[in-house]
Coordinates of C-alpha atoms and ligand atoms in Angstrom, one line a residue:
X19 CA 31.7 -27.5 -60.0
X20 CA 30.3 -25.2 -57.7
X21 CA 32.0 -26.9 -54.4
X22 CA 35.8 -27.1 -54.0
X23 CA 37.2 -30.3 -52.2
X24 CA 38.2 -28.7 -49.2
X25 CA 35.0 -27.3 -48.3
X26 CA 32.9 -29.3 -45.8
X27 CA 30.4 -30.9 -47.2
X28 CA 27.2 -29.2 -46.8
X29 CA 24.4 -31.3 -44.7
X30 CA 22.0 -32.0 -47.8
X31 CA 19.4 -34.5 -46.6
X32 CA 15.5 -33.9 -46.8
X33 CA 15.4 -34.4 -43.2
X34 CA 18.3 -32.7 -42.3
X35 CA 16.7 -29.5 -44.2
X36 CA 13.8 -30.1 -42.4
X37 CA 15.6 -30.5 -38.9
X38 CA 18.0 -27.7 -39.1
X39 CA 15.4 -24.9 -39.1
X40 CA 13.7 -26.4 -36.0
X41 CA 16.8 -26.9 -34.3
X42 CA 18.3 -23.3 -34.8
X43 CA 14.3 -21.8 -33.4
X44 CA 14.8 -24.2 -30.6
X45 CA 17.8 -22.6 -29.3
X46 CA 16.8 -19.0 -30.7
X47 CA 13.5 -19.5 -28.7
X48 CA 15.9 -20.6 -25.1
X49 CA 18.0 -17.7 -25.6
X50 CA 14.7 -15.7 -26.2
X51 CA 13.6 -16.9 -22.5
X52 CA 16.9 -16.4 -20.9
X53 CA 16.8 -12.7 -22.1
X54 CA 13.4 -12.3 -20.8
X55 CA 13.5 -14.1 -17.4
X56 CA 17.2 -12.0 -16.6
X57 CA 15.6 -8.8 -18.2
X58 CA 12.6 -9.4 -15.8
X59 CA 12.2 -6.6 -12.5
X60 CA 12.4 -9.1 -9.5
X61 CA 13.4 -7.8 -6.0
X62 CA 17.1 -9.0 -6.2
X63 CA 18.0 -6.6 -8.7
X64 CA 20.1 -4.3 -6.8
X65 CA 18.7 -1.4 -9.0
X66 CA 15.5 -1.7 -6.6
X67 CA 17.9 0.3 -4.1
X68 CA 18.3 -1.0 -0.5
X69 CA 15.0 -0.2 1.1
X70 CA 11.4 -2.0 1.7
X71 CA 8.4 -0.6 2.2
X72 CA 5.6 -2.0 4.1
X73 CA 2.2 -1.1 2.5
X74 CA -0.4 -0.5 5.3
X75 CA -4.4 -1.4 4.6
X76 CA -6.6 -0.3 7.4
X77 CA -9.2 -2.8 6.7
X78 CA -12.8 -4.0 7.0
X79 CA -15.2 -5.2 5.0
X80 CA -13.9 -3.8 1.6
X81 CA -13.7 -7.0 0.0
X82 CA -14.6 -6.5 -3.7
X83 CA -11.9 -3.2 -3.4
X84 CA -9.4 -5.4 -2.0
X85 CA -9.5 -7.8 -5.0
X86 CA -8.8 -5.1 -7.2
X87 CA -6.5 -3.2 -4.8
X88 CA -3.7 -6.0 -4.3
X89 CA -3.0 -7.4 -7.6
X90 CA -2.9 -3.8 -8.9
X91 CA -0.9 -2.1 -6.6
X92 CA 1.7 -5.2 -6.5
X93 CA 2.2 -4.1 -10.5
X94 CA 2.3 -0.5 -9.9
X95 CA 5.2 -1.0 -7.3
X96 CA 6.9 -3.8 -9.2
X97 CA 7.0 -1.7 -12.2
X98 CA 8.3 1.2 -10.0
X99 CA 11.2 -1.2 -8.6
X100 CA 9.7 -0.1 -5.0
X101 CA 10.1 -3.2 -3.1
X102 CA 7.2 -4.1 -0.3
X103 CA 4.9 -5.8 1.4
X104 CA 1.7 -5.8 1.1
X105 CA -0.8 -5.9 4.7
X106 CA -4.2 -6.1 5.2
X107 CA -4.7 -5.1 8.6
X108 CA -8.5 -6.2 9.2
X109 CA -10.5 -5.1 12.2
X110 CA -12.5 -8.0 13.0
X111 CA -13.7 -6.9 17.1
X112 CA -17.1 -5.6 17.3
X113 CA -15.8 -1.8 17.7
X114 CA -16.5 1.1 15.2
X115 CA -13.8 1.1 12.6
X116 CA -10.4 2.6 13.9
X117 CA -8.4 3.5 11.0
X118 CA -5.4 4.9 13.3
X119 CA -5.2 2.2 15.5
X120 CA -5.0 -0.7 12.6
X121 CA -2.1 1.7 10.9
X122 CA -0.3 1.6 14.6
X123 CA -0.9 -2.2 14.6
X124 CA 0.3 -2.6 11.1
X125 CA 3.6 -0.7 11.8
X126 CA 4.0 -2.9 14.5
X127 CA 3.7 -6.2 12.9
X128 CA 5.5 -5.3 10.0
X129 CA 8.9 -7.0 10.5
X130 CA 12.3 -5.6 10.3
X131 CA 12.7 -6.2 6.8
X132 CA 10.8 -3.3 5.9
X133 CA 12.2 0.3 6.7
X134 CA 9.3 2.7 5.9
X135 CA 5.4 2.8 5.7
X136 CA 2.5 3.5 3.3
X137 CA -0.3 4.1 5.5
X138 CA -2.9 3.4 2.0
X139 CA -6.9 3.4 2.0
X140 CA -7.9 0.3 -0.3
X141 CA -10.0 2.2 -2.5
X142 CA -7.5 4.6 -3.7
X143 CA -5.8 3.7 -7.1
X144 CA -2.7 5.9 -7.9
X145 CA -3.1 6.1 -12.1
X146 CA 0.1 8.2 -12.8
X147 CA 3.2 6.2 -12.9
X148 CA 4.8 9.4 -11.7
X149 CA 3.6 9.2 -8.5
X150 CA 6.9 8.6 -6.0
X151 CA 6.7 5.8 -3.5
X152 CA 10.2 5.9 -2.9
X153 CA 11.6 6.2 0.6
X154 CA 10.8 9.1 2.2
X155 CA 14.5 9.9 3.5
X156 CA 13.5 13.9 3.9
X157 CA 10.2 13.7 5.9
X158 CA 6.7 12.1 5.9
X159 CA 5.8 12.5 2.3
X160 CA 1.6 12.7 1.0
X161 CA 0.8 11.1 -1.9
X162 CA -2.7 11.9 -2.0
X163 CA -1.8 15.4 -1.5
X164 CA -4.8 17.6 -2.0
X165 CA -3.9 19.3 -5.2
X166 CA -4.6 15.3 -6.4
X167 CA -7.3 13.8 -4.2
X168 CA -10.5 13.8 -5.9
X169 CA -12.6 14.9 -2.7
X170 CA -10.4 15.9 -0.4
X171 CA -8.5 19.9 -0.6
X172 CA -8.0 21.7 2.2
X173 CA -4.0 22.0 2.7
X174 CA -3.7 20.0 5.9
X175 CA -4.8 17.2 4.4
X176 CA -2.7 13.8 5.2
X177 CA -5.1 11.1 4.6
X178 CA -5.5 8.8 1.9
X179 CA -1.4 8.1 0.7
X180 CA 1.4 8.9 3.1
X181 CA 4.7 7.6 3.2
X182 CA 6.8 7.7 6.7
X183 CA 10.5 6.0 7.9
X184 CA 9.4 3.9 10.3
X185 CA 12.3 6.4 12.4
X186 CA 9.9 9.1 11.3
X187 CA 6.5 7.4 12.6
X188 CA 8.3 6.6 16.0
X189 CA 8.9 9.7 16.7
X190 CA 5.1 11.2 16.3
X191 CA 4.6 7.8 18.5
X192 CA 2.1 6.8 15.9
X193 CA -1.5 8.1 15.7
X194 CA -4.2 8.2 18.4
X195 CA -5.8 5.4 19.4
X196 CA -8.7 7.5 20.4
X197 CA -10.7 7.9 16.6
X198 CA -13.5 5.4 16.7
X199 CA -15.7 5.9 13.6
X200 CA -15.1 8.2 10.6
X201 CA -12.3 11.0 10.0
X202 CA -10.1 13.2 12.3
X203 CA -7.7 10.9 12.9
X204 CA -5.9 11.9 9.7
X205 CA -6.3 15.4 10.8
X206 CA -5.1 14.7 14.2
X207 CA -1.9 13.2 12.7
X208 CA -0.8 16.5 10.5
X209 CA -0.6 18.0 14.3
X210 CA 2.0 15.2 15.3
X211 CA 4.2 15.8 12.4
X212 CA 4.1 19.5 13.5
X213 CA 5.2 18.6 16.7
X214 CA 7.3 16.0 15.8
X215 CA 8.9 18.8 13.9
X216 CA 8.7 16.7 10.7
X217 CA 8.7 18.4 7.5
X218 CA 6.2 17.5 5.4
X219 CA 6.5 16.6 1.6
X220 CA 4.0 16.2 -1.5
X221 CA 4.4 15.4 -5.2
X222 CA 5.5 18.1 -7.8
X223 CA 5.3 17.8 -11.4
X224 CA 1.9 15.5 -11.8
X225 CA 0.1 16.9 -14.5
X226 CA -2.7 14.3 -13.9
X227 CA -4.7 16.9 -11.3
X228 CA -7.9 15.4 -9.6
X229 CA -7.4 12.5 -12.0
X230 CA -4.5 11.2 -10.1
X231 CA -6.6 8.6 -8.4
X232 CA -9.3 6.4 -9.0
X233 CA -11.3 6.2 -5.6
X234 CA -13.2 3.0 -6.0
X235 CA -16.0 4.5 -3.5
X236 CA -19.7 4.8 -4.2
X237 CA -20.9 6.3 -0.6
X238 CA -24.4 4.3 -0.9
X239 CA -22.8 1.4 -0.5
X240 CA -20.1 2.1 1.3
X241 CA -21.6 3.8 4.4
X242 CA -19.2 6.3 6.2
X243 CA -19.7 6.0 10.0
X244 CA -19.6 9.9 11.0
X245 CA -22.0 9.3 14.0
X246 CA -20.6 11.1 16.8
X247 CA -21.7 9.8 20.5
X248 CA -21.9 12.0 23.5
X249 CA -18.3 13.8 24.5
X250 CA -17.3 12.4 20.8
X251 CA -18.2 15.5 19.5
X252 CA -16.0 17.7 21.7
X253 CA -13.0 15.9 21.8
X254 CA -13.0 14.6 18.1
X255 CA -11.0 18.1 17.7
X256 CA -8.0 17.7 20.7
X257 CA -4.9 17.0 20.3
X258 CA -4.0 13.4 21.3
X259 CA -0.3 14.4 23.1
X260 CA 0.0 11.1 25.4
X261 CA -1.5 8.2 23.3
X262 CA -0.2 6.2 20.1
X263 CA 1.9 3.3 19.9
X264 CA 2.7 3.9 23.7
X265 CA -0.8 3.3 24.5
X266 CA -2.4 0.6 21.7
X267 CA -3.6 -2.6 22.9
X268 CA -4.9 -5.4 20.6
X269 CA -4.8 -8.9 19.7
X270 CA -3.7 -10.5 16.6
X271 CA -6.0 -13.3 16.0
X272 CA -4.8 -15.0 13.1
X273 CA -1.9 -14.3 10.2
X274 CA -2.3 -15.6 6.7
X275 CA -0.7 -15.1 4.0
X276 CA -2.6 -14.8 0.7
X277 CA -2.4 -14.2 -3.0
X278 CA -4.7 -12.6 -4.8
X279 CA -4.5 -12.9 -8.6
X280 CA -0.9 -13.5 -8.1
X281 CA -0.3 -10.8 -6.2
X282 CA 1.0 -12.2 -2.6
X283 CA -0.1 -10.2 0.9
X284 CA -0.5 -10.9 4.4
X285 CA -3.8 -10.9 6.2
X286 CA -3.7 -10.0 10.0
X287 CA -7.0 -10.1 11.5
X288 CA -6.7 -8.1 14.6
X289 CA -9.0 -7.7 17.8
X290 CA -8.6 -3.6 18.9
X291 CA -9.2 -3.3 22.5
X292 CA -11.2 -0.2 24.0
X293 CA -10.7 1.2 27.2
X294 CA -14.2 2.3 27.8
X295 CA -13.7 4.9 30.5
X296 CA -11.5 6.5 28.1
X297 CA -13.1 6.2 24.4
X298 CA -16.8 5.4 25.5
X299 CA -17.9 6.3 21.4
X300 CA -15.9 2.8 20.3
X301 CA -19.3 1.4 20.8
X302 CA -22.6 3.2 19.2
X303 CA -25.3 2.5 21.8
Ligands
UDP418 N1 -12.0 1.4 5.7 C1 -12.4 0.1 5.7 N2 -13.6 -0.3 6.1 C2 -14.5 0.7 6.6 C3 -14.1 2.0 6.7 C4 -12.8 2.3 6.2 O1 -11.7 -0.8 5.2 O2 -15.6 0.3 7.0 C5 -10.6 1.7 5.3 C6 -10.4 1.6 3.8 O3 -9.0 1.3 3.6 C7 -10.7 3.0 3.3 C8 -10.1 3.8 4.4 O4 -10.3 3.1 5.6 O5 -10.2 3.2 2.1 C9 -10.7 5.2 4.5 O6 -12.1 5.2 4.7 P1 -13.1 5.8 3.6 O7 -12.8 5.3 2.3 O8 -14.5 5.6 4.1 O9 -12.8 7.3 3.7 P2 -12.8 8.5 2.6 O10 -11.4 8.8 2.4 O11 -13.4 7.9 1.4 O12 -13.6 9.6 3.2
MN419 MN1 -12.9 6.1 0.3

């Protein structure tokens, strides 16, 4: 006899051979999601560090980039452990585009939560998980420095990417509310920092080069307003030293939050307001 008499007998029913096996993947399968849902990056994991970054979209009618935009970038910072929020700050007045002004908005609206900014165009992609969207605790720090841009390389470049404290951004009192239309405002902003007396930082050790980015941009379609009316062309070069956030007036006309393939973000459509006297180019004719 194979079995002593103090053994326990062994469970030796057809079903029970049959139930066992399903039982023990049952509970193997439980523990299996336990592991994944605690192993799971969420935004209470205190390894995600104690600061929030609100992600800043200057925004109009970029729809299809958008789709792509949110749901991506949401992943890229998730798998980063960067916690944010994700605006869409869309001009929806009958002005030409101001990016500066919609980043000045957006910085406003953000909420305490959120410590620092991304001021990010919606076509830009960052492809190298290297890339550091971390708090920018030294000084303002360019992503899309121009080493990496694929169009853009002259060294004062500060467009595209940049990271600020929301300490650092107060003290340049924003951008300048007077770029209506295409480009310079960027430009206009490297002088701030200067005179802020901000340091400025980029990315070292990306191997990636001019592939850094995809920048979802086909110029046929997407026009780039670079008309410049009257005085526009004079003054598209100055030094803004009064205006910014001092000076920005707007209304927010609605607030929605959305997801997008998953990916959750908050829409402010916003009215800009132009003092004509001052800016007449924020209309063309
Ligand atoms: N943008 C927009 N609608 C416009 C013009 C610009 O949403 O009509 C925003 C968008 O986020 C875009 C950014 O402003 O990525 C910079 O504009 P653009 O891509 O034309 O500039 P580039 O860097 O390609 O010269
Ligand atoms: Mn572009």
């Amino acid at each position: 006899m194979m079995y002593s008499s103090r053994r326990k007998p062994v469970l030796y029913f057809k079903e029970d051979r049959r139930f066992l096996p399903w039982k023990c993947s049952v509970v193997k399968l439980f523990g299996l999601c336990m592991v994944l849902v605690l192993a799971a990056p969420t935004a209470d994991d205190p390894s995600w560090g104690p600061h929030k970054m609100a992600l800043l979209i200057p925004f109009r009618e970029r729809f299809e980039e958008l789709l792509v935009f949110v749901p991506y970038m949401h992943a890229f910072l998730n798998k980063k452990k960067i916690r944010h929020k994700i605006f869409v700050i869309n001009q929806m007045d009958h002005y030409r585009f101001n990016r500066a002004s919609l980043i000045n908005v957006g910085f406003l609206e953000s909420g305490n939560d959120t410590d620092y900014i991304a001021m990010h165009d919606v076509d830009l992609l960052p492809l190298n998980d290297a890339l550091d969207y971390g708090f920018p605790e030294q000084g303002p720090f360019h992503v899309a420095s121009p080493d990496l841009h694929p169009l853009y390389h002259y060294k004062t470049y500060v467009g595209g990417i940049l990271l600020l404290t929301k300490q650092h951004y107060h003290m340049c009192n924003g951008m300048s509310n007077r770029f209506w239309g295409w480009g310079r405002e960027d430009d206009e902003f490297y002088r701030r920092l200067r005179t802020a007396g901000l340091q400025l930082y980029r990315p070292s050790g990306i191997t990636t080069g001019y592939k850094t980015f995809r920048h979802i941009h086909d110029p046929a379609w997407r026009k780039r307003d670079q008309k410049r009316v009257a005085a526009q062309k004079q003054e598209q070069f100055k030094m803004d030293p009064e205006g910014g956030l001092t000076n920005l007036r707007y209304k927010v006309e609605s607030r929605q939050d959305l997801t997008i393939s998953g990916a959750p973000c908050t829409v402010l459509s916003i009215k800009l307001e132009c003092d004509q006297s001052q800016t007449p180019w924020c209309l063309l004719s």
